[in-house]
mmCIF file of C-alpha atoms and ligand atoms in Angstrom:
data_model
loop_
_atom_site.group_PDB
_atom_site.id
_atom_site.type_symbol
_atom_site.label_atom_id
_atom_site.label_comp_id
_atom_site.label_asym_id
_atom_site.label_seq_id
_atom_site.Cartn_x
_atom_site.Cartn_y
_atom_site.Cartn_z
ATOM 1 C CA MET A 1453 169.852 67.701 85.704
ATOM 2 C CA ASP A 1454 173.036 67.591 87.803
ATOM 3 C CA GLN A 1455 174.726 64.286 86.946
ATOM 4 C CA GLN A 1456 176.538 64.255 90.309
ATOM 5 C CA ARG A 1457 173.442 64.323 92.507
ATOM 6 C CA PRO A 1458 172.352 60.988 93.992
ATOM 7 C CA VAL A 1459 168.854 59.756 93.172
ATOM 8 C CA ALA A 1460 166.388 58.315 95.685
ATOM 9 C CA ALA A 1461 163.336 56.332 94.575
ATOM 10 C CA ILE A 1462 160.453 56.394 97.065
ATOM 11 C CA THR A 1463 157.306 54.320 96.728
ATOM 12 C CA GLY A 1464 154.190 55.640 98.438
ATOM 13 C CA ALA A 1465 155.505 59.172 97.990
ATOM 14 C CA SER A 1466 152.044 60.755 97.714
ATOM 15 C CA SER A 1467 151.314 60.692 101.448
ATOM 16 C CA GLY A 1468 152.540 60.233 105.013
ATOM 17 C CA ILE A 1469 155.952 58.697 105.648
ATOM 18 C CA GLY A 1470 156.814 58.713 101.919
ATOM 19 C CA VAL A 1471 156.295 62.479 101.673
ATOM 20 C CA VAL A 1472 158.575 63.041 104.672
ATOM 21 C CA PHE A 1473 161.274 60.816 103.165
ATOM 22 C CA ALA A 1474 161.017 62.889 99.965
ATOM 23 C CA ARG A 1475 161.304 66.210 101.827
ATOM 24 C CA ARG A 1476 164.243 65.060 103.986
ATOM 25 C CA LEU A 1477 166.136 63.544 101.066
ATOM 26 C CA ALA A 1478 165.589 66.555 98.785
ATOM 27 C CA ALA A 1479 166.988 68.745 101.588
ATOM 28 C CA ARG A 1480 170.052 66.470 101.664
ATOM 29 C CA GLY A 1481 170.709 66.997 97.950
ATOM 30 C CA TYR A 1482 168.952 64.016 96.353
ATOM 31 C CA ASP A 1483 167.027 64.043 93.098
ATOM 32 C CA LEU A 1484 163.860 61.994 93.423
ATOM 33 C CA LEU A 1485 161.768 59.378 91.687
ATOM 34 C CA LEU A 1486 158.351 59.744 93.325
ATOM 35 C CA ILE A 1487 156.176 56.651 92.950
ATOM 36 C CA ALA A 1488 152.461 56.176 93.771
ATOM 37 C CA ARG A 1489 149.052 56.176 92.061
ATOM 38 C CA ARG A 1490 147.973 59.781 92.762
ATOM 39 C CA LYS A 1491 149.785 61.760 90.072
ATOM 40 C CA GLU A 1492 148.591 65.218 91.123
ATOM 41 C CA ARG A 1493 150.047 64.739 94.601
ATOM 42 C CA LEU A 1494 153.380 63.504 93.236
ATOM 43 C CA ASP A 1495 153.581 66.420 90.789
ATOM 44 C CA ALA A 1496 152.761 68.949 93.526
ATOM 45 C CA LEU A 1497 155.403 67.476 95.844
ATOM 46 C CA GLY A 1498 157.954 67.429 93.022
ATOM 47 C CA ALA A 1499 157.260 71.100 92.245
ATOM 48 C CA GLU A 1500 157.599 72.018 95.951
ATOM 49 C CA LEU A 1501 160.934 70.207 96.314
ATOM 50 C CA SER A 1502 162.286 71.576 93.079
ATOM 51 C CA ARG A 1503 161.525 75.127 94.286
ATOM 52 C CA ALA A 1504 162.768 74.567 97.834
ATOM 53 C CA HIS A 1505 165.888 72.495 97.188
ATOM 54 C CA GLY A 1506 166.539 72.461 93.447
ATOM 55 C CA ALA A 1507 165.757 68.735 93.390
ATOM 56 C CA ALA A 1508 164.929 67.209 90.005
ATOM 57 C CA CYS A 1509 161.818 65.129 90.643
ATOM 58 C CA GLN A 1510 160.083 62.676 88.350
ATOM 59 C CA SER A 1511 156.599 61.355 89.088
ATOM 60 C CA LEU A 1512 156.203 57.666 88.279
ATOM 61 C CA VAL A 1513 152.512 56.871 88.429
ATOM 62 C CA ALA A 1514 152.159 53.202 89.274
ATOM 63 C CA ASP A 1515 149.780 50.842 90.983
ATOM 64 C CA LEU A 1516 152.259 48.548 92.723
ATOM 65 C CA ALA A 1517 149.656 45.776 92.845
ATOM 66 C CA SER A 1518 149.921 45.623 89.037
ATOM 67 C CA ASP A 1519 152.653 43.444 87.513
ATOM 68 C CA ALA A 1520 152.897 45.716 84.477
ATOM 69 C CA ASP A 1521 153.265 48.888 86.559
ATOM 70 C CA VAL A 1522 155.876 47.277 88.834
ATOM 71 C CA ALA A 1523 157.803 46.116 85.744
ATOM 72 C CA GLY A 1524 157.775 49.701 84.438
ATOM 73 C CA VAL A 1525 159.148 51.101 87.699
ATOM 74 C CA ALA A 1526 161.761 48.319 87.900
ATOM 75 C CA GLU A 1527 162.924 49.193 84.388
ATOM 76 C CA ARG A 1528 163.247 52.866 85.375
ATOM 77 C CA LEU A 1529 165.348 51.859 88.420
ATOM 78 C CA ARG A 1530 167.603 49.644 86.294
ATOM 79 C CA SER A 1531 168.190 52.536 83.878
ATOM 80 C CA GLU A 1532 169.171 55.035 86.615
ATOM 81 C CA PRO A 1533 172.958 55.065 87.085
ATOM 82 C CA ARG A 1534 172.721 57.563 89.980
ATOM 83 C CA LEU A 1535 170.285 55.467 92.022
ATOM 84 C CA ALA A 1536 171.625 55.651 95.586
ATOM 85 C CA LEU A 1537 168.553 54.817 97.680
ATOM 86 C CA LEU A 1538 165.324 52.881 97.237
ATOM 87 C CA VAL A 1539 162.635 53.260 99.888
ATOM 88 C CA ASN A 1540 160.007 50.502 99.595
ATOM 89 C CA ASN A 1541 157.399 52.389 101.576
ATOM 90 C CA ALA A 1542 154.056 51.975 99.748
ATOM 91 C CA GLY A 1543 151.589 50.053 101.831
ATOM 92 C CA PHE A 1544 148.155 49.908 103.331
ATOM 93 C CA GLY A 1545 146.078 48.184 105.975
ATOM 94 C CA LEU A 1546 142.776 46.368 105.802
ATOM 95 C CA HIS A 1547 139.955 46.364 108.296
ATOM 96 C CA GLY A 1548 138.243 43.115 109.289
ATOM 97 C CA ARG A 1549 138.946 39.425 109.670
ATOM 98 C CA PHE A 1550 140.877 37.655 106.906
ATOM 99 C CA PHE A 1551 137.973 35.415 105.897
ATOM 100 C CA SER A 1552 135.393 38.238 105.959
ATOM 101 C CA THR A 1553 137.249 40.532 103.571
ATOM 102 C CA PRO A 1554 137.551 39.964 99.805
ATOM 103 C CA VAL A 1555 140.479 37.716 98.964
ATOM 104 C CA GLU A 1556 141.358 40.151 96.171
ATOM 105 C CA ASP A 1557 142.154 42.794 98.820
ATOM 106 C CA GLN A 1558 144.367 40.319 100.659
ATOM 107 C CA GLU A 1559 146.135 39.478 97.404
ATOM 108 C CA ARG A 1560 146.595 43.171 96.610
ATOM 109 C CA MET A 1561 148.322 43.622 99.957
ATOM 110 C CA HIS A 1562 150.699 40.746 99.272
ATOM 111 C CA ARG A 1563 151.433 42.178 95.846
ATOM 112 C CA VAL A 1564 152.234 45.671 97.158
ATOM 113 C CA HIS A 1565 154.128 44.681 100.316
ATOM 114 C CA VAL A 1566 155.856 41.538 99.035
ATOM 115 C CA MET A 1567 156.039 41.242 95.244
ATOM 116 C CA ALA A 1568 156.671 44.928 94.515
ATOM 117 C CA THR A 1569 159.394 44.898 97.187
ATOM 118 C CA VAL A 1570 160.974 41.780 95.640
ATOM 119 C CA LYS A 1571 160.998 43.160 92.122
ATOM 120 C CA LEU A 1572 162.053 46.730 92.882
ATOM 121 C CA THR A 1573 164.748 45.609 95.332
ATOM 122 C CA HIS A 1574 166.094 43.170 92.740
ATOM 123 C CA ALA A 1575 166.146 45.887 90.071
ATOM 124 C CA ALA A 1576 167.946 48.328 92.376
ATOM 125 C CA LEU A 1577 170.388 45.953 94.044
ATOM 126 C CA ARG A 1578 172.002 44.493 90.940
ATOM 127 C CA GLU A 1579 173.435 47.873 89.967
ATOM 128 C CA MET A 1580 174.145 48.949 93.543
ATOM 129 C CA VAL A 1581 176.133 45.797 94.255
ATOM 130 C CA ALA A 1582 178.063 46.226 91.006
ATOM 131 C CA ARG A 1583 178.889 49.823 92.032
ATOM 132 C CA ASP A 1584 179.423 48.810 95.679
ATOM 133 C CA SER A 1585 177.296 51.687 96.931
ATOM 134 C CA GLY A 1586 173.688 52.447 97.729
ATOM 135 C CA ALA A 1587 170.988 51.497 100.184
ATOM 136 C CA ILE A 1588 167.489 50.035 100.429
ATOM 137 C CA VAL A 1589 164.996 50.892 103.164
ATOM 138 C CA ASN A 1590 162.055 48.513 103.498
ATOM 139 C CA VAL A 1591 159.275 50.105 105.507
ATOM 140 C CA ALA A 1592 157.880 47.234 107.570
ATOM 141 C CA SER A 1593 156.142 47.829 110.911
ATOM 142 C CA VAL A 1594 156.147 46.776 114.556
ATOM 143 C CA ALA A 1595 153.336 44.541 113.266
ATOM 144 C CA ALA A 1596 156.179 42.374 111.936
ATOM 145 C CA TYR A 1597 156.792 41.289 115.551
ATOM 146 C CA VAL A 1598 153.204 40.431 116.471
ATOM 147 C CA ARG A 1599 150.317 38.420 115.098
ATOM 148 C CA SER A 1600 146.895 39.942 115.647
ATOM 149 C CA SER A 1601 143.237 39.480 114.735
ATOM 150 C CA GLY A 1602 142.211 41.640 111.820
ATOM 151 C CA SER A 1603 145.781 41.936 110.571
ATOM 152 C CA ALA A 1604 146.695 38.430 109.365
ATOM 153 C CA SER A 1605 148.018 39.511 105.962
ATOM 154 C CA TYR A 1606 149.426 42.757 107.328
ATOM 155 C CA CYS A 1607 151.457 41.069 110.100
ATOM 156 C CA ALA A 1608 152.544 38.298 107.731
ATOM 157 C CA THR A 1609 153.679 40.604 104.924
ATOM 158 C CA LYS A 1610 155.453 43.017 107.263
ATOM 159 C CA SER A 1611 157.136 40.093 108.997
ATOM 160 C CA TRP A 1612 158.207 38.852 105.563
ATOM 161 C CA MET A 1613 159.785 42.260 104.892
ATOM 162 C CA THR A 1614 161.962 41.995 107.999
ATOM 163 C CA VAL A 1615 163.077 38.427 107.219
ATOM 164 C CA PHE A 1616 163.798 39.362 103.605
ATOM 165 C CA THR A 1617 165.807 42.415 104.661
ATOM 166 C CA GLU A 1618 167.868 40.492 107.215
ATOM 167 C CA ALA A 1619 168.678 37.777 104.670
ATOM 168 C CA LEU A 1620 169.772 40.414 102.124
ATOM 169 C CA HIS A 1621 171.946 41.995 104.816
ATOM 170 C CA LEU A 1622 173.645 38.612 105.309
ATOM 171 C CA GLU A 1623 174.245 38.229 101.568
ATOM 172 C CA LEU A 1624 175.716 41.721 101.289
ATOM 173 C CA LYS A 1625 177.865 41.463 104.424
ATOM 174 C CA GLY A 1626 179.045 38.036 103.298
ATOM 175 C CA LEU A 1627 180.298 39.637 100.097
ATOM 176 C CA GLY A 1628 181.948 42.483 101.979
ATOM 177 C CA SER A 1629 179.628 44.858 100.088
ATOM 178 C CA ARG A 1630 179.131 48.442 101.240
ATOM 179 C CA VAL A 1631 175.506 48.404 100.092
ATOM 180 C CA ARG A 1632 173.213 48.728 103.127
ATOM 181 C CA VAL A 1633 169.712 47.463 103.765
ATOM 182 C CA GLN A 1634 167.363 48.474 106.553
ATOM 183 C CA ALA A 1635 164.005 47.273 107.836
ATOM 184 C CA LEU A 1636 162.230 50.303 109.291
ATOM 185 C CA CYS A 1637 159.593 49.220 111.822
ATOM 186 C CA PRO A 1638 157.383 52.093 112.953
ATOM 187 C CA GLY A 1639 154.518 51.785 115.409
ATOM 188 C CA TYR A 1640 151.332 53.861 115.156
ATOM 189 C CA THR A 1641 152.246 56.929 113.108
ATOM 190 C CA HIS A 1642 150.143 59.979 112.245
ATOM 191 C CA THR A 1643 149.593 59.692 108.466
ATOM 192 C CA GLU A 1644 146.609 58.900 106.231
ATOM 193 C CA PHE A 1645 147.113 55.166 106.811
ATOM 194 C CA HIS A 1646 144.365 54.578 109.399
ATOM 195 C CA ASP A 1647 141.850 56.844 107.656
ATOM 196 C CA ALA A 1648 142.498 55.029 104.358
ATOM 197 C CA MET A 1649 141.607 51.691 105.974
ATOM 198 C CA GLY A 1650 138.617 53.181 107.780
ATOM 199 C CA SER A 1651 139.838 52.214 111.230
ATOM 200 C CA ASP A 1652 138.897 53.805 114.540
ATOM 201 C CA LYS A 1653 141.984 55.545 115.953
ATOM 202 C CA THR A 1654 140.410 56.370 119.302
ATOM 203 C CA HIS A 1655 141.311 52.968 120.804
ATOM 204 C CA VAL A 1656 145.015 53.815 120.473
ATOM 205 C CA GLY A 1657 146.432 55.715 123.459
ATOM 206 C CA ALA A 1658 147.950 59.137 122.706
ATOM 207 C CA SER A 1659 151.361 58.066 124.024
ATOM 208 C CA LEU A 1660 151.610 55.353 121.361
ATOM 209 C CA TRP A 1661 151.520 57.742 118.408
ATOM 210 C CA LEU A 1662 154.655 58.765 116.535
ATOM 211 C CA ASN A 1663 154.916 61.448 113.928
ATOM 212 C CA ALA A 1664 156.303 60.732 110.483
ATOM 213 C CA ASP A 1665 159.226 63.145 110.995
ATOM 214 C CA THR A 1666 160.458 61.133 113.988
ATOM 215 C CA VAL A 1667 160.148 57.903 112.003
ATOM 216 C CA VAL A 1668 162.041 59.164 108.970
ATOM 217 C CA GLU A 1669 164.712 60.867 111.067
ATOM 218 C CA ALA A 1670 165.343 57.567 112.903
ATOM 219 C CA SER A 1671 165.584 55.742 109.578
ATOM 220 C CA LEU A 1672 168.079 58.163 108.035
ATOM 221 C CA ARG A 1673 170.178 58.197 111.224
ATOM 222 C CA GLY A 1674 170.058 54.403 111.203
ATOM 223 C CA LEU A 1675 171.239 54.314 107.608
ATOM 224 C CA GLU A 1676 174.254 56.462 108.466
ATOM 225 C CA ARG A 1677 175.095 53.991 111.242
ATOM 226 C CA GLY A 1678 174.428 50.928 109.109
ATOM 227 C CA LYS A 1679 171.593 49.684 111.360
ATOM 228 C CA LEU A 1680 169.693 46.704 109.987
ATOM 229 C CA PHE A 1681 166.539 47.176 112.110
ATOM 230 C CA VAL A 1682 165.229 50.595 113.070
ATOM 231 C CA VAL A 1683 162.349 50.722 115.557
ATOM 232 C CA PRO A 1684 161.558 54.368 116.392
ATOM 233 C CA GLY A 1685 160.487 55.156 119.963
ATOM 234 C CA PHE A 1686 161.658 53.673 123.265
ATOM 235 C CA GLY A 1687 158.371 51.886 124.063
ATOM 236 C CA TYR A 1688 158.300 50.171 120.683
ATOM 237 C CA LYS A 1689 161.990 49.231 120.972
ATOM 238 C CA LEU A 1690 161.263 47.558 124.292
ATOM 239 C CA ALA A 1691 158.142 45.776 123.032
ATOM 240 C CA THR A 1692 159.856 44.451 119.895
ATOM 241 C CA ALA A 1693 162.774 43.195 121.994
ATOM 242 C CA ILE A 1694 160.472 41.294 124.372
ATOM 243 C CA VAL A 1695 157.543 40.009 122.296
ATOM 244 C CA PRO A 1696 159.537 37.666 119.978
ATOM 245 C CA LYS A 1697 161.056 35.990 123.057
ATOM 246 C CA LEU A 1698 157.679 35.041 124.579
ATOM 247 C CA PRO A 1699 156.492 31.443 124.255
ATOM 248 C CA ALA A 1700 153.791 31.184 121.547
ATOM 249 C CA GLY A 1701 151.150 30.088 124.082
ATOM 250 C CA LEU A 1702 151.706 33.163 126.234
ATOM 251 C CA ARG A 1703 151.781 35.432 123.175
ATOM 252 C CA VAL A 1704 148.415 34.084 122.013
ATOM 253 C CA TRP A 1705 146.929 34.358 125.532
ATOM 254 C CA LEU A 1706 148.007 38.000 125.798
ATOM 255 C CA GLU A 1707 146.851 38.870 122.291
ATOM 256 C CA LEU A 1708 143.379 37.373 122.877
ATOM 257 C CA ARG A 1709 143.027 39.800 125.790
ATOM 258 C CA ASN A 1710 144.379 42.828 123.905
ATOM 259 C CA PRO A 1711 141.570 45.398 123.494
ATOM 260 C CA GLN A 1712 143.393 47.056 120.568
ATOM 261 C CA SER A 1713 143.449 43.785 118.673
ATOM 262 C CA LYS A 1714 139.720 43.246 119.384
ATOM 263 C CA ALA A 1715 138.929 46.725 118.090
ATOM 264 C CA ARG A 1716 140.468 45.886 114.715
ATOM 265 C CA VAL A 1717 137.909 43.234 113.753
HETATM 266 N N1 NAP B 696 150.961 54.930 109.776
HETATM 267 C C1 NAP B 696 151.252 53.902 110.561
HETATM 268 O O1 NAP B 696 150.748 53.791 111.707
HETATM 269 C C2 NAP B 696 152.241 52.872 110.097
HETATM 270 C C3 NAP B 696 152.833 52.034 111.069
HETATM 271 C C4 NAP B 696 153.759 51.088 110.658
HETATM 272 C C5 NAP B 696 154.085 50.956 109.329
HETATM 273 N N2 NAP B 696 153.498 51.776 108.408
HETATM 274 C C6 NAP B 696 153.867 51.581 107.002
HETATM 275 O O2 NAP B 696 154.361 52.798 106.488
HETATM 276 C C7 NAP B 696 154.203 52.803 105.069
HETATM 277 C C8 NAP B 696 153.686 54.166 104.632
HETATM 278 O O3 NAP B 696 152.372 54.327 105.142
HETATM 279 P P1 NAP B 696 151.842 55.698 105.718
HETATM 280 O O4 NAP B 696 151.641 55.514 107.174
HETATM 281 O O5 NAP B 696 152.661 56.830 105.252
HETATM 282 O O6 NAP B 696 150.364 55.695 105.077
HETATM 283 P P2 NAP B 696 149.662 56.643 103.990
HETATM 284 O O7 NAP B 696 149.745 58.058 104.411
HETATM 285 O O8 NAP B 696 148.314 56.040 103.789
HETATM 286 O O9 NAP B 696 150.564 56.422 102.680
HETATM 287 C C9 NAP B 696 150.562 55.204 101.976
HETATM 288 C C10 NAP B 696 151.267 55.394 100.653
HETATM 289 O O10 NAP B 696 151.289 54.124 99.965
HETATM 290 C C11 NAP B 696 150.846 54.317 98.646
HETATM 291 N N3 NAP B 696 150.192 53.133 98.118
HETATM 292 C C12 NAP B 696 149.240 52.377 98.714
HETATM 293 N N4 NAP B 696 148.835 51.411 97.876
HETATM 294 C C13 NAP B 696 149.538 51.559 96.738
HETATM 295 C C14 NAP B 696 149.559 50.891 95.485
HETATM 296 N N5 NAP B 696 148.719 49.862 95.207
HETATM 297 N N6 NAP B 696 150.415 51.303 94.531
HETATM 298 C C15 NAP B 696 151.233 52.359 94.772
HETATM 299 N N7 NAP B 696 151.267 53.032 95.920
HETATM 300 C C16 NAP B 696 150.410 52.643 96.891
HETATM 301 C C17 NAP B 696 149.872 55.510 98.719
HETATM 302 O O11 NAP B 696 149.842 56.189 97.463
HETATM 303 P P3 NAP B 696 148.603 56.243 96.430
HETATM 304 O O12 NAP B 696 147.347 56.011 97.220
HETATM 305 O O13 NAP B 696 148.708 57.609 95.821
HETATM 306 O O14 NAP B 696 148.911 55.157 95.454
HETATM 307 C C18 NAP B 696 150.559 56.387 99.746
HETATM 308 O O15 NAP B 696 151.517 57.206 99.131
HETATM 309 C C19 NAP B 696 153.281 51.626 104.738
HETATM 310 O O16 NAP B 696 154.032 50.570 104.203
HETATM 311 C C20 NAP B 696 152.693 51.237 106.087
HETATM 312 O O17 NAP B 696 152.381 49.857 106.142
HETATM 313 C C21 NAP B 696 152.597 52.730 108.763
#
């Protein structure tokens, strides 16, 4: 293992946006900690990136809804002196109204999106701040800017990610630290996400879809420029600039008439 190469830790590296982050970062000379539950996928990706880019890759098999597994990953991050980037990307959606779905599923979402992000970010940041270098990308969503039927926990947890990231940014800037944080807020993106939650993708217009390469490219470009919020795609940029400024009454009125929101429940 080359002791000079930076290390990136990516959660949710077995699929979708996480895989693209892994490929892009390996091509840029990073060694990788690949984190998810599906070991065979992580091992296959690690082997591919080792062959293609000489990246040293370690699979960390973890269910990020489990306290014990998150503690294990956090310990690995704390012990990695070359850790230069953490991408908190693991996540999932649920189909159906909050009160019609098992509360355990809702809790699992909060654990993966919120508690794993808290603990892994804490583990990574302590060392990064001490070294005055490194970065954290929290993969939120444009859902952070809206509230919609069928996505109560999803919108709430993704919104939490953006608030958390902005507050960390303030702490770091206040210190004069060079450590950067970013909230990446993609819209609909072609990955396994919607299939995993069993949702009908046909109600989403073709023009709304992004591909994971575009999303990751925007994130990495944003990191180079020190951007706190990255919203890939012009339409989504416009929507996320306008929606938070609407009065709550108007927002609710519009959302109740949104066919996409109706299709989710
Ligand atoms: N696709 C979209 O339209 C979209 C839009 C906005 C934001 N996002 C966000 O983008 C992120 C990546 O999603 P994606 O679109 O790439 O979906 P994806 O293809 O379904 O990938 C999700 C990843 O999260 C991992 N994961 C899920 N639950 C986990 C758990 N309990 N423990 C560990 N890992 C877990 C999965 O790995 P294992 O199953 O192997 O554990 C997988 O690697 C998510 O946070 C999602 O909310 C997606």
